[in-house]
Amino acid sequence: MVSPTARSILARPAIVRLVVGWGTVLGLFLAGPLLEPPTSAPLLVGSLVLIIGVILLCAFGVVHEAEHLARRLGDPYGSLVLTLSIVLIEVVLISAVMLGPGEHATIARDSVMAVSMIILNAVIGLSLLAGGLKHGGLGHNRTGTSAYLGMLIVLSSLAFALPALIGKAGTYTRGQEIPIVVLTLGLYGFFLIQQMGRQADDFREVDPRVAPAADSPAGADPAVQRTRITAVIAEHRTEIGLRMGLLVVTVLPIVLLSHDMATLLDDGLDRVGAPVALSGILIAMIVFLPESITSVRAALNGEIQRVGNLCHGALVSTVGLTIPAVLVIGMLTGQSVVLAETPVNLVLLGVTLLLSVSTFAAKQVTAVHGAVHLVLFAVYGIAVFS
């Protein structure tokens, strides 16, 4: 017999999203030979419209479950569930591509670079602009944000800059890869332990318009908060488990469809003479669509720390997990993993990180900060087409 909790979670809209999402994945798998290039223009456009429509449908389902979990668990735990669900699936798919046939020496570099520019400039820029226009200046927890940005500066340097300086032809040597993997995973693991443990309070809202009162459970001291989250999980384990499972199985079609769409996009962009890199950027935007929607909605609600938890947290996880994964696969399979970025992209990434530090060093972030980040993303677009 289905419990009332399961019935409320697995309602008709959720079932429809699952059926449509997984049905489309299956349909594209069966129609694989028909979609191989060269594809007729009507079939190409129709397939892209179908995929984008299904992805949007599933994305809103992911946002729905993520917001329920965020309300139940509170931040940073609620945001972390959504972030890790998407990032882990993306890492698995990148790893699967590397383990498949063909040479994919730059897939990790290109994917992570695109994600970095999209999250740090497009998503954060749009969120700050929307939140700033609606609420004015928004206060954020500068200690937590500083920890995120410190992680990003170090991890991005290890991923994109250092291979060009100490490696060979843009790759780490075999003797360098093992310490880089150990250092990256060690730092990322320590960060997660601290974020979910004694430093969890550094990643909660501080703006008085949305921050919990000091005498409420969410505003209590860290020891009380850890006791509270344990009690919440114990009391609502069925609901939390079902929602986490539903979130993952709704995210997976988004990621699978976005990668299935790569072939169609490459074909279409090649016909119109667009740069090849644009395909990776569009796919990265689609993969992180649920987090983008959630971030903008959080900003409109005045929850600017949640924006940082979603965006900065997603990028820390992406770099901290993808780079070690591909380096280990490269060592096991003998593949060359090119991580060193081009001078243009290194400059843009450096300016982006510097701008991020400047933006979140302020006591309050505003719509102007958001506009600056969006302009920098537009400059990145110009560089892609140059």
CSV table of C-alpha atoms in Angstrom, one decimal:
chain,number,residue,atom,x,y,z
A,1,MET,CA,0.0,0.0,0.0
A,2,VAL,CA,1.3,3.4,-1.0
A,3,SER,CA,1.8,5.8,2.0
A,4,PRO,CA,0.2,9.3,1.9
A,5,THR,CA,3.7,10.8,1.8
A,6,ALA,CA,4.7,8.8,-1.3
A,7,ARG,CA,1.4,9.6,-2.9
A,8,SER,CA,1.9,13.4,-2.4
A,9,ILE,CA,5.4,13.2,-3.8
A,10,LEU,CA,4.8,10.9,-6.7
A,11,ALA,CA,1.8,12.9,-7.9
A,12,ARG,CA,0.6,13.0,-11.5
A,13,PRO,CA,2.9,16.0,-12.6
A,14,ALA,CA,6.0,14.1,-11.3
A,15,ILE,CA,4.9,10.9,-13.0
A,16,VAL,CA,4.2,12.8,-16.3
A,17,ARG,CA,7.7,14.4,-16.2
A,18,LEU,CA,9.3,11.0,-15.6
A,19,VAL,CA,7.4,9.3,-18.4
A,20,VAL,CA,8.0,12.1,-20.9
A,21,GLY,CA,11.7,12.5,-19.9
A,22,TRP,CA,12.6,8.9,-20.0
A,23,GLY,CA,10.3,8.2,-23.0
A,24,THR,CA,12.2,10.8,-25.0
A,25,VAL,CA,15.6,9.3,-23.9
A,26,LEU,CA,14.4,5.9,-25.1
A,27,GLY,CA,13.0,7.3,-28.3
A,28,LEU,CA,16.2,9.1,-29.2
A,29,PHE,CA,18.2,5.9,-28.5
A,30,LEU,CA,16.0,3.9,-30.8
A,31,ALA,CA,16.0,6.6,-33.5
A,32,GLY,CA,19.8,7.0,-33.3
A,33,PRO,CA,20.6,6.0,-36.9
A,34,LEU,CA,18.0,8.5,-38.2
A,35,LEU,CA,19.6,11.4,-36.3
A,36,GLU,CA,23.2,10.8,-37.5
A,37,PRO,CA,24.6,13.5,-39.7
A,38,PRO,CA,23.7,14.6,-42.2
A,39,THR,CA,20.2,15.1,-40.9
A,40,SER,CA,17.4,16.8,-42.9
A,41,ALA,CA,16.8,20.4,-41.7
A,42,PRO,CA,13.2,19.8,-40.6
A,43,LEU,CA,14.2,16.6,-38.6
A,44,LEU,CA,17.1,18.5,-37.1
A,45,VAL,CA,15.0,21.5,-36.0
A,46,GLY,CA,12.1,19.3,-34.8
A,47,SER,CA,14.4,17.1,-32.7
A,48,LEU,CA,16.1,20.1,-31.1
A,49,VAL,CA,12.7,21.7,-30.3
A,50,LEU,CA,11.5,18.4,-28.8
A,51,ILE,CA,14.6,17.9,-26.7
A,52,ILE,CA,14.6,21.5,-25.4
A,53,GLY,CA,10.9,21.3,-24.5
A,54,VAL,CA,11.4,18.0,-22.6
A,55,ILE,CA,14.5,19.4,-20.8
A,56,LEU,CA,12.5,22.5,-19.7
A,57,LEU,CA,9.7,20.2,-18.4
A,58,CYS,CA,12.1,18.1,-16.4
A,59,ALA,CA,14.0,21.2,-15.2
A,60,PHE,CA,11.0,22.6,-13.5
A,61,GLY,CA,10.4,19.2,-11.8
A,62,VAL,CA,14.0,19.3,-10.5
A,63,VAL,CA,13.5,22.8,-9.2
A,64,HIS,CA,10.2,21.7,-7.5
A,65,GLU,CA,11.9,18.9,-5.6
A,66,ALA,CA,15.0,21.0,-4.8
A,67,GLU,CA,12.9,23.7,-3.2
A,68,HIS,CA,11.0,21.2,-1.1
A,69,LEU,CA,14.3,19.7,0.1
A,70,ALA,CA,15.8,23.1,0.8
A,71,ARG,CA,12.8,24.1,3.0
A,72,ARG,CA,12.9,20.8,4.8
A,73,LEU,CA,16.7,20.5,5.3
A,74,GLY,CA,17.7,24.2,5.2
A,75,ASP,CA,20.9,25.5,3.7
A,76,PRO,CA,23.6,24.6,3.0
A,77,TYR,CA,22.3,21.0,3.0
A,78,GLY,CA,19.3,21.6,0.7
A,79,SER,CA,21.4,23.4,-2.0
A,80,LEU,CA,24.1,20.7,-1.7
A,81,VAL,CA,21.7,18.0,-2.6
A,82,LEU,CA,20.8,19.7,-5.9
A,83,THR,CA,24.4,20.7,-6.7
A,84,LEU,CA,25.9,17.2,-6.1
A,85,SER,CA,23.1,15.4,-8.0
A,86,ILE,CA,23.8,17.4,-11.2
A,87,VAL,CA,27.5,17.6,-10.9
A,88,LEU,CA,28.0,13.9,-10.1
A,89,ILE,CA,25.9,12.8,-13.1
A,90,GLU,CA,27.9,15.3,-15.3
A,91,VAL,CA,31.2,13.9,-14.1
A,92,VAL,CA,30.1,10.3,-14.7
A,93,LEU,CA,29.1,11.2,-18.3
A,94,ILE,CA,32.4,13.0,-19.0
A,95,SER,CA,34.2,10.0,-17.7
A,96,ALA,CA,32.0,7.7,-19.8
A,97,VAL,CA,32.9,9.7,-23.0
A,98,MET,CA,36.6,9.4,-22.1
A,99,LEU,CA,36.3,5.7,-21.7
A,100,GLY,CA,34.5,5.3,-25.0
A,101,PRO,CA,36.0,5.2,-28.5
A,102,GLY,CA,38.0,8.0,-30.0
A,103,GLU,CA,40.2,10.8,-28.6
A,104,HIS,CA,38.8,13.2,-26.1
A,105,ALA,CA,41.9,14.9,-24.7
A,106,THR,CA,40.2,18.3,-24.1
A,107,ILE,CA,36.7,17.4,-23.1
A,108,ALA,CA,37.2,18.0,-19.4
A,109,ARG,CA,39.0,21.4,-20.0
A,110,ASP,CA,36.4,22.6,-22.5
A,111,SER,CA,33.4,21.5,-20.4
A,112,VAL,CA,34.7,22.9,-17.1
A,113,MET,CA,35.7,26.2,-18.7
A,114,ALA,CA,32.3,26.6,-20.2
A,115,VAL,CA,30.6,25.8,-16.9
A,116,SER,CA,32.9,28.3,-15.1
A,117,MET,CA,32.0,31.2,-17.3
A,118,ILE,CA,28.3,30.4,-17.4
A,119,ILE,CA,28.0,30.0,-13.6
A,120,LEU,CA,30.3,32.8,-12.5
A,121,ASN,CA,29.1,35.4,-15.0
A,122,ALA,CA,25.8,34.5,-16.6
A,123,VAL,CA,23.9,32.8,-13.8
A,124,ILE,CA,25.3,34.9,-10.9
A,125,GLY,CA,25.0,38.0,-13.0
A,126,LEU,CA,21.4,37.4,-13.9
A,127,SER,CA,20.6,36.5,-10.2
A,128,LEU,CA,22.2,39.6,-8.8
A,129,LEU,CA,20.6,41.8,-11.4
A,130,ALA,CA,17.1,40.3,-10.7
A,131,GLY,CA,17.5,40.3,-6.9
A,132,GLY,CA,19.1,43.8,-6.9
A,133,LEU,CA,16.4,45.4,-9.0
A,134,LYS,CA,13.7,43.9,-6.8
A,135,HIS,CA,15.2,44.3,-3.3
A,136,GLY,CA,18.1,46.7,-3.6
A,137,GLY,CA,21.3,45.8,-1.8
A,138,LEU,CA,21.4,42.2,-0.5
A,139,GLY,CA,23.6,41.1,2.4
A,140,HIS,CA,25.5,37.8,2.1
A,141,ASN,CA,27.6,35.7,4.4
A,142,ARG,CA,31.1,36.9,3.4
A,143,THR,CA,32.9,34.2,5.3
A,144,GLY,CA,31.2,31.4,3.4
A,145,THR,CA,31.6,33.2,0.1
A,146,SER,CA,35.3,33.8,0.7
A,147,ALA,CA,35.7,30.1,1.3
A,148,TYR,CA,34.1,29.3,-2.0
A,149,LEU,CA,36.1,31.8,-3.9
A,150,GLY,CA,39.4,30.7,-2.3
A,151,MET,CA,38.6,27.1,-3.4
A,152,LEU,CA,37.8,28.2,-6.9
A,153,ILE,CA,41.0,30.2,-7.3
A,154,VAL,CA,43.2,27.3,-6.2
A,155,LEU,CA,41.3,24.6,-8.0
A,156,SER,CA,41.1,26.6,-11.3
A,157,SER,CA,44.8,27.3,-11.1
A,158,LEU,CA,45.6,23.6,-10.7
A,159,ALA,CA,43.2,22.7,-13.5
A,160,PHE,CA,43.9,25.3,-16.2
A,161,ALA,CA,47.1,27.4,-15.5
A,162,LEU,CA,49.6,25.1,-13.9
A,163,PRO,CA,49.7,22.4,-16.6
A,164,ALA,CA,50.8,25.1,-19.1
A,165,LEU,CA,53.7,26.1,-16.8
A,166,ILE,CA,55.1,22.8,-15.4
A,167,GLY,CA,53.5,20.2,-17.7
A,168,LYS,CA,54.2,19.1,-21.3
A,169,ALA,CA,52.1,20.2,-24.2
A,170,GLY,CA,49.3,21.3,-21.9
A,171,THR,CA,49.2,18.1,-19.9
A,172,TYR,CA,50.6,17.1,-16.5
A,173,THR,CA,53.3,14.5,-16.6
A,174,ARG,CA,52.6,11.1,-15.0
A,175,GLY,CA,54.7,12.0,-12.0
A,176,GLN,CA,52.7,15.2,-11.5
A,177,GLU,CA,49.2,13.7,-11.9
A,178,ILE,CA,49.1,11.7,-8.7
A,179,PRO,CA,49.9,14.6,-6.3
A,180,ILE,CA,47.5,16.9,-8.2
A,181,VAL,CA,44.7,14.3,-7.8
A,182,VAL,CA,45.5,13.7,-4.1
A,183,LEU,CA,45.7,17.5,-3.4
A,184,THR,CA,42.5,18.3,-5.3
A,185,LEU,CA,40.4,15.5,-3.7
A,186,GLY,CA,41.9,16.1,-0.3
A,187,LEU,CA,41.0,19.8,-0.4
A,188,TYR,CA,37.5,19.2,-1.8
A,189,GLY,CA,36.8,16.5,0.8
A,190,PHE,CA,38.0,18.8,3.6
A,191,PHE,CA,35.8,21.6,2.3
A,192,LEU,CA,32.7,19.4,2.2
A,193,ILE,CA,33.3,18.1,5.7
A,194,GLN,CA,33.6,21.6,7.1
A,195,GLN,CA,30.7,23.0,5.1
A,196,MET,CA,28.4,20.3,6.4
A,197,GLY,CA,29.8,20.3,9.9
A,198,ARG,CA,31.2,23.0,12.1
A,199,GLN,CA,31.2,25.7,9.4
A,200,ALA,CA,27.7,25.2,8.2
A,201,ASP,CA,26.6,28.5,9.7
A,202,ASP,CA,29.0,30.3,7.3
A,203,PHE,CA,26.7,29.3,4.4
A,204,ARG,CA,23.4,30.5,5.8
A,205,GLU,CA,21.5,33.7,5.1
A,206,VAL,CA,22.5,36.8,7.0
A,207,ASP,CA,20.4,39.5,5.3
A,208,PRO,CA,17.9,40.4,8.1
A,209,ARG,CA,15.0,40.3,5.6
A,210,VAL,CA,15.4,36.5,5.1
A,211,ALA,CA,17.8,35.3,7.8
A,212,PRO,CA,16.3,33.2,10.6
A,213,ALA,CA,15.9,34.7,14.0
A,214,ALA,CA,18.6,33.9,16.5
A,215,ASP,CA,16.2,32.1,18.8
A,216,SER,CA,14.8,29.9,16.0
A,217,PRO,CA,16.1,26.4,15.3
A,218,ALA,CA,17.7,27.6,12.0
A,219,GLY,CA,19.3,30.5,13.8
A,220,ALA,CA,20.7,28.6,16.7
A,221,ASP,CA,24.3,27.8,17.4
A,222,PRO,CA,26.1,25.2,15.2
A,223,ALA,CA,25.8,22.4,17.7
A,224,VAL,CA,22.0,22.9,17.9
A,225,GLN,CA,21.8,23.1,14.2
A,226,ARG,CA,23.7,19.8,13.7
A,227,THR,CA,21.3,18.2,16.2
A,228,ARG,CA,18.3,19.7,14.4
A,229,ILE,CA,19.4,18.4,10.9
A,230,THR,CA,19.9,14.9,12.3
A,231,ALA,CA,16.5,15.0,13.9
A,232,VAL,CA,14.9,16.3,10.7
A,233,ILE,CA,16.4,13.5,8.7
A,234,ALA,CA,15.3,10.9,11.2
A,235,GLU,CA,11.8,12.2,11.4
A,236,HIS,CA,11.3,12.7,7.7
A,237,ARG,CA,13.6,10.1,6.2
A,238,THR,CA,10.9,8.7,3.9
A,239,GLU,CA,10.0,12.0,2.4
A,240,ILE,CA,13.7,13.1,2.1
A,241,GLY,CA,14.7,9.8,0.5
A,242,LEU,CA,11.8,9.9,-2.0
A,243,ARG,CA,12.4,13.5,-2.9
A,244,MET,CA,16.2,12.9,-3.4
A,245,GLY,CA,15.5,9.8,-5.5
A,246,LEU,CA,12.9,11.7,-7.6
A,247,LEU,CA,15.3,14.6,-8.0
A,248,VAL,CA,18.1,12.3,-9.3
A,249,VAL,CA,15.8,10.4,-11.8
A,250,THR,CA,14.4,13.7,-13.1
A,251,VAL,CA,17.9,15.2,-13.5
A,252,LEU,CA,19.3,12.3,-15.4
A,253,PRO,CA,17.1,12.7,-18.5
A,254,ILE,CA,18.3,16.4,-18.7
A,255,VAL,CA,21.9,15.4,-18.7
A,256,LEU,CA,21.4,12.4,-21.1
A,257,LEU,CA,19.3,14.5,-23.5
A,258,SER,CA,21.8,17.4,-23.5
A,259,HIS,CA,24.6,15.0,-24.5
A,260,ASP,CA,22.4,13.4,-27.1
A,261,MET,CA,21.7,16.8,-28.4
A,262,ALA,CA,25.5,17.4,-28.9
A,263,THR,CA,25.5,15.6,-32.3
A,264,LEU,CA,22.5,17.6,-33.5
A,265,LEU,CA,24.0,20.9,-32.3
A,266,ASP,CA,27.3,20.2,-33.9
A,267,ASP,CA,25.6,19.4,-37.2
A,268,GLY,CA,23.4,22.5,-37.0
A,269,LEU,CA,26.2,24.9,-36.0
A,270,ASP,CA,28.5,23.5,-38.7
A,271,ARG,CA,25.8,24.3,-41.3
A,272,VAL,CA,25.6,28.0,-40.2
A,273,GLY,CA,29.3,28.4,-39.7
A,274,ALA,CA,29.2,28.9,-35.9
A,275,PRO,CA,32.2,28.1,-33.8
A,276,VAL,CA,32.4,24.5,-32.5
A,277,ALA,CA,33.0,25.7,-28.9
A,278,LEU,CA,29.4,27.1,-28.9
A,279,SER,CA,28.0,23.6,-28.8
A,280,GLY,CA,29.8,22.9,-25.5
A,281,ILE,CA,28.6,26.2,-24.0
A,282,LEU,CA,24.9,25.5,-25.0
A,283,ILE,CA,25.1,22.0,-23.5
A,284,ALA,CA,26.6,23.3,-20.3
A,285,MET,CA,23.9,25.9,-20.0
A,286,ILE,CA,21.2,23.2,-20.4
A,287,VAL,CA,22.8,20.8,-18.0
A,288,PHE,CA,22.8,23.5,-15.3
A,289,LEU,CA,19.4,24.8,-16.2
A,290,PRO,CA,17.7,23.6,-13.0
A,291,GLU,CA,20.3,25.3,-10.8
A,292,SER,CA,20.0,28.5,-12.9
A,293,ILE,CA,16.3,28.6,-12.5
A,294,THR,CA,16.6,27.9,-8.7
A,295,SER,CA,19.3,30.6,-8.3
A,296,VAL,CA,17.2,33.3,-10.0
A,297,ARG,CA,14.1,32.4,-8.0
A,298,ALA,CA,16.2,32.5,-4.8
A,299,ALA,CA,17.5,35.9,-5.7
A,300,LEU,CA,14.0,37.2,-6.4
A,301,ASN,CA,13.1,35.9,-2.9
A,302,GLY,CA,16.1,37.9,-1.4
A,303,GLU,CA,18.0,34.7,-0.6
A,304,ILE,CA,21.3,35.8,-2.0
A,305,GLN,CA,23.4,33.4,0.1
A,306,ARG,CA,21.5,30.5,-1.5
A,307,VAL,CA,22.5,31.8,-4.9
A,308,GLY,CA,26.1,31.6,-3.8
A,309,ASN,CA,25.6,28.1,-2.3
A,310,LEU,CA,24.1,26.9,-5.6
A,311,CYS,CA,26.4,28.6,-8.0
A,312,HIS,CA,29.8,28.7,-6.3
A,313,GLY,CA,29.1,25.3,-4.7
A,314,ALA,CA,28.3,23.8,-8.1
A,315,LEU,CA,31.5,25.1,-9.7
A,316,VAL,CA,33.7,24.0,-6.7
A,317,SER,CA,32.2,20.5,-7.1
A,318,THR,CA,32.6,20.5,-10.8
A,319,VAL,CA,36.3,21.4,-10.8
A,320,GLY,CA,37.0,19.4,-7.6
A,321,LEU,CA,35.5,16.1,-9.0
A,322,THR,CA,36.0,16.4,-12.8
A,323,ILE,CA,39.7,17.1,-12.9
A,324,PRO,CA,40.7,14.2,-10.6
A,325,ALA,CA,38.3,11.8,-12.4
A,326,VAL,CA,39.7,12.5,-15.9
A,327,LEU,CA,43.3,12.4,-14.7
A,328,VAL,CA,42.8,9.0,-13.1
A,329,ILE,CA,41.1,7.7,-16.3
A,330,GLY,CA,44.0,9.1,-18.3
A,331,MET,CA,46.5,7.3,-16.1
A,332,LEU,CA,44.5,4.0,-16.3
A,333,THR,CA,44.0,4.1,-20.1
A,334,GLY,CA,47.1,5.9,-21.2
A,335,GLN,CA,45.2,8.8,-22.7
A,336,SER,CA,46.6,12.3,-22.8
A,337,VAL,CA,44.5,14.8,-20.8
A,338,VAL,CA,45.0,18.3,-22.0
A,339,LEU,CA,44.0,20.8,-19.3
A,340,ALA,CA,46.0,24.0,-20.1
A,341,GLU,CA,43.7,26.7,-21.4
A,342,THR,CA,44.4,29.2,-24.2
A,343,PRO,CA,45.8,32.6,-23.2
A,344,VAL,CA,42.5,34.3,-24.1
A,345,ASN,CA,40.4,32.0,-21.9
A,346,LEU,CA,43.0,32.2,-19.0
A,347,VAL,CA,42.7,36.0,-19.1
A,348,LEU,CA,38.9,35.8,-19.1
A,349,LEU,CA,38.9,33.3,-16.3
A,350,GLY,CA,41.4,35.4,-14.3
A,351,VAL,CA,39.3,38.5,-14.7
A,352,THR,CA,36.1,36.6,-13.8
A,353,LEU,CA,37.7,35.3,-10.5
A,354,LEU,CA,39.0,38.8,-9.7
A,355,LEU,CA,35.6,40.3,-10.4
A,356,SER,CA,33.9,37.7,-8.3
A,357,VAL,CA,36.3,38.5,-5.3
A,358,SER,CA,35.5,42.2,-5.8
A,359,THR,CA,31.8,41.6,-6.0
A,360,PHE,CA,31.4,39.5,-3.0
A,361,ALA,CA,33.9,41.4,-0.9
A,362,ALA,CA,31.2,44.1,-0.6
A,363,LYS,CA,28.9,43.9,2.4
A,364,GLN,CA,25.9,44.0,0.0
A,365,VAL,CA,25.7,43.0,-3.6
A,366,THR,CA,23.6,45.0,-6.0
A,367,ALA,CA,22.1,45.1,-9.5
A,368,VAL,CA,25.2,46.9,-10.7
A,369,HIS,CA,27.4,43.9,-9.7
A,370,GLY,CA,25.0,41.7,-11.7
A,371,ALA,CA,25.2,43.9,-14.8
A,372,VAL,CA,29.0,43.8,-14.7
A,373,HIS,CA,29.1,40.0,-14.6
A,374,LEU,CA,26.6,39.8,-17.5
A,375,VAL,CA,28.8,42.2,-19.6
A,376,LEU,CA,31.8,40.0,-18.9
A,377,PHE,CA,29.9,36.9,-20.1
A,378,ALA,CA,29.0,38.8,-23.3
A,379,VAL,CA,32.7,39.5,-23.8
A,380,TYR,CA,33.3,35.7,-23.4
A,381,GLY,CA,30.8,35.2,-26.1
A,382,ILE,CA,32.6,37.6,-28.4
A,383,ALA,CA,35.9,35.7,-27.7
A,384,VAL,CA,34.2,32.4,-28.6
A,385,PHE,CA,33.2,33.8,-32.0
A,386,SER,CA,36.5,35.5,-32.7
